[in-house]
Tab-separated table of C-alpha atoms in Angstrom:
chain	number	residue	atom	x	y	z
Q	1	MET	CA	6.005	35.361	-1.323
Q	2	ALA	CA	5.847	31.612	-1.793
Q	3	SER	CA	3.510	30.203	-4.391
Q	4	THR	CA	2.066	27.299	-2.431
Q	5	PRO	CA	-1.277	27.719	-0.651
Q	6	ARG	CA	-1.168	27.014	3.082
Q	7	GLU	CA	-3.476	24.270	4.266
Q	8	THR	CA	-2.380	23.159	7.719
Q	9	PRO	CA	-1.165	25.100	10.763
Q	10	ASP	CA	2.239	23.421	10.393
Q	11	GLU	CA	2.507	24.600	6.779
Q	12	VAL	CA	1.621	28.129	7.886
Q	13	VAL	CA	4.414	28.108	10.479
Q	14	LEU	CA	6.935	26.667	8.004
Q	15	ALA	CA	5.958	29.243	5.369
Q	16	GLN	CA	6.335	32.118	7.840
Q	17	VAL	CA	9.889	31.023	8.630
Q	18	LEU	CA	10.817	30.332	4.994
Q	19	ASP	CA	9.331	33.660	3.878
Q	20	VAL	CA	11.820	35.505	6.122
Q	21	TRP	CA	14.671	33.276	4.820
Q	22	LYS	CA	13.557	33.937	1.223
Q	23	HIS	CA	13.279	37.696	1.688
Q	24	GLY	CA	16.743	37.810	3.265
Q	25	ILE	CA	18.179	35.967	0.270
Q	26	ASP	CA	16.281	38.148	-2.209
Q	27	VAL	CA	17.706	41.365	-0.677
Q	28	HIS	CA	21.052	39.787	0.320
Q	29	ASP	CA	20.617	40.519	4.030
Q	30	THR	CA	22.597	37.886	5.913
Q	31	ALA	CA	21.333	39.126	9.293
Q	32	GLU	CA	17.747	38.575	8.161
Q	33	ILE	CA	18.580	35.160	6.703
Q	34	SER	CA	20.338	33.969	9.840
Q	35	SER	CA	17.636	35.379	12.136
Q	36	VAL	CA	15.404	32.352	11.452
Q	37	PHE	CA	18.117	29.854	12.414
Q	38	ALA	CA	18.746	28.533	15.927
Q	39	ASP	CA	21.976	29.527	17.632
Q	40	ASP	CA	23.156	25.903	17.390
Q	41	VAL	CA	21.671	25.040	13.971
Q	42	LEU	CA	23.141	22.108	12.049
Q	43	PHE	CA	23.409	23.551	8.523
Q	44	GLN	CA	24.132	21.608	5.341
Q	45	GLY	CA	23.954	23.926	2.356
Q	46	GLY	CA	25.360	23.271	-1.085
Q	47	LYS	CA	28.935	22.905	0.117
Q	48	PRO	CA	30.464	19.520	1.019
Q	49	SER	CA	30.749	19.963	4.783
Q	50	PRO	CA	28.025	20.830	7.276
Q	51	THR	CA	28.449	23.681	9.710
Q	52	ARG	CA	26.952	24.521	13.074
Q	53	GLY	CA	25.687	27.794	14.452
Q	54	ARG	CA	23.833	30.900	13.314
Q	55	ALA	CA	27.100	32.722	12.539
Q	56	SER	CA	28.065	29.950	10.094
Q	57	VAL	CA	24.776	30.487	8.240
Q	58	ALA	CA	25.479	34.208	7.864
Q	59	ALA	CA	29.002	33.414	6.664
Q	60	TYR	CA	27.665	30.867	4.154
Q	61	TYR	CA	25.296	33.382	2.545
Q	62	ASP	CA	27.603	36.421	2.812
Q	63	PRO	CA	29.773	35.897	-0.274
Q	64	ASP	CA	27.044	33.927	-2.049
Q	65	PRO	CA	26.098	35.418	-5.418
Q	66	LEU	CA	22.430	34.406	-5.129
Q	67	ILE	CA	19.987	36.947	-6.513
Q	68	GLY	CA	16.870	35.224	-5.264
Q	69	VAL	CA	15.079	32.059	-4.300
Q	70	GLU	CA	11.605	30.673	-4.843
Q	71	TYR	CA	10.234	27.762	-2.888
Q	72	GLU	CA	7.234	25.471	-2.760
Q	73	LEU	CA	6.152	23.586	0.322
Q	74	ILE	CA	5.881	19.881	-0.294
Q	75	ASP	CA	5.034	18.685	3.206
Q	76	ALA	CA	5.135	19.742	6.833
Q	77	ARG	CA	4.277	17.730	9.902
Q	78	ARG	CA	4.562	18.233	13.606
Q	79	SER	CA	6.624	15.469	15.177
Q	80	SER	CA	6.126	16.868	18.689
Q	81	GLU	CA	4.619	19.933	20.310
Q	82	HIS	CA	7.783	21.953	19.695
Q	83	VAL	CA	9.093	20.425	16.448
Q	84	ILE	CA	7.906	20.709	12.828
Q	85	VAL	CA	9.642	18.827	10.030
Q	86	GLY	CA	9.349	20.478	6.630
Q	87	TYR	CA	10.129	19.407	3.085
Q	88	SER	CA	10.229	21.921	0.252
Q	89	ALA	CA	11.501	22.466	-3.264
Q	90	ALA	CA	13.841	25.456	-3.595
Q	91	HIS	CA	14.949	27.177	-6.795
Q	92	PHE	CA	18.051	29.327	-6.361
Q	93	ALA	CA	18.686	32.077	-8.946
Q	94	PHE	CA	22.150	33.373	-9.810
Q	95	PRO	CA	23.270	36.457	-11.771
Q	96	ASP	CA	24.576	36.750	-15.302
Q	97	GLY	CA	22.298	34.145	-16.845
Q	98	ALA	CA	23.665	31.261	-14.783
Q	99	PRO	CA	21.167	28.410	-14.640
Q	100	THR	CA	18.746	28.216	-11.726
Q	101	VAL	CA	19.737	25.527	-9.235
Q	102	HIS	CA	16.915	23.257	-8.091
Q	103	ARG	CA	17.180	21.540	-4.714
Q	104	HIS	CA	15.067	19.807	-2.121
Q	105	LEU	CA	15.173	21.413	1.299
Q	106	THR	CA	14.559	19.605	4.565
Q	107	THR	CA	14.142	21.747	7.652
Q	108	VAL	CA	13.487	20.947	11.270
Q	109	LEU	CA	11.850	23.830	13.085
Q	110	GLU	CA	12.123	24.074	16.857
Q	111	ARG	CA	9.881	26.251	18.967
Q	112	THR	CA	11.573	28.313	21.654
Q	113	GLY	CA	9.008	30.398	23.517
Q	114	ASP	CA	6.913	32.052	20.813
Q	115	ASP	CA	9.579	31.715	18.107
Q	116	TRP	CA	10.033	28.956	15.554
Q	117	LEU	CA	13.658	28.637	14.408
Q	118	ILE	CA	15.427	26.296	12.003
Q	119	GLY	CA	17.432	23.814	14.067
Q	120	HIS	CA	18.421	21.637	11.115
Q	121	TYR	CA	18.726	22.629	7.433
Q	122	HIS	CA	19.724	20.262	4.649
Q	123	VAL	CA	19.639	20.695	0.881
Q	124	SER	CA	19.783	17.761	-1.493
Q	125	LEU	CA	19.831	17.241	-5.229
Q	126	VAL	CA	16.593	16.941	-7.102
Q	127	PRO	CA	16.743	13.615	-8.955
Q	128	ALA	CA	16.790	13.872	-12.734
Q	129	ALA	CA	13.597	12.783	-14.450
Q	130	HIS	CA	13.699	9.223	-15.732
C-alpha cells in the first residue's frame, strides 16, 4: 500500500499500523481508521484544536471528504520497548479536482499486549521550497 520499502523492524511496525489507517481512509471506514488509535489518543489533525480519544478520531474522519491518502515513511525509531516514534509524509486527496494536501505526520505508537496503537498523532505543514 505504501511506496516506501521497509528496512527496520520499527519501520515495519509503523507501516503495518499506517496501512490500516490508509485503507480506512481510502474506503471511508471510520471504524477501521479509529481501530489503530489508542482509547486515549491525543489527536491533532488539520483542525485548529487537538482532541482526545478514539471516538474523536472517528468523528474527525466521518464527515471528511477525503478520497484517499498516500504516505511515505521518513523515519521510525524505538524510544523504549513499548514505544515507536514515527515521521512520515502524507498526501491527502480530495474529490472534484481539489488540490492534494501535503503534510508531515508524527505518530507515537504504543504497544499494549500484542497490539501497536497510535497514542499521539500530529500533522504539520510541509514547508514551502526555498
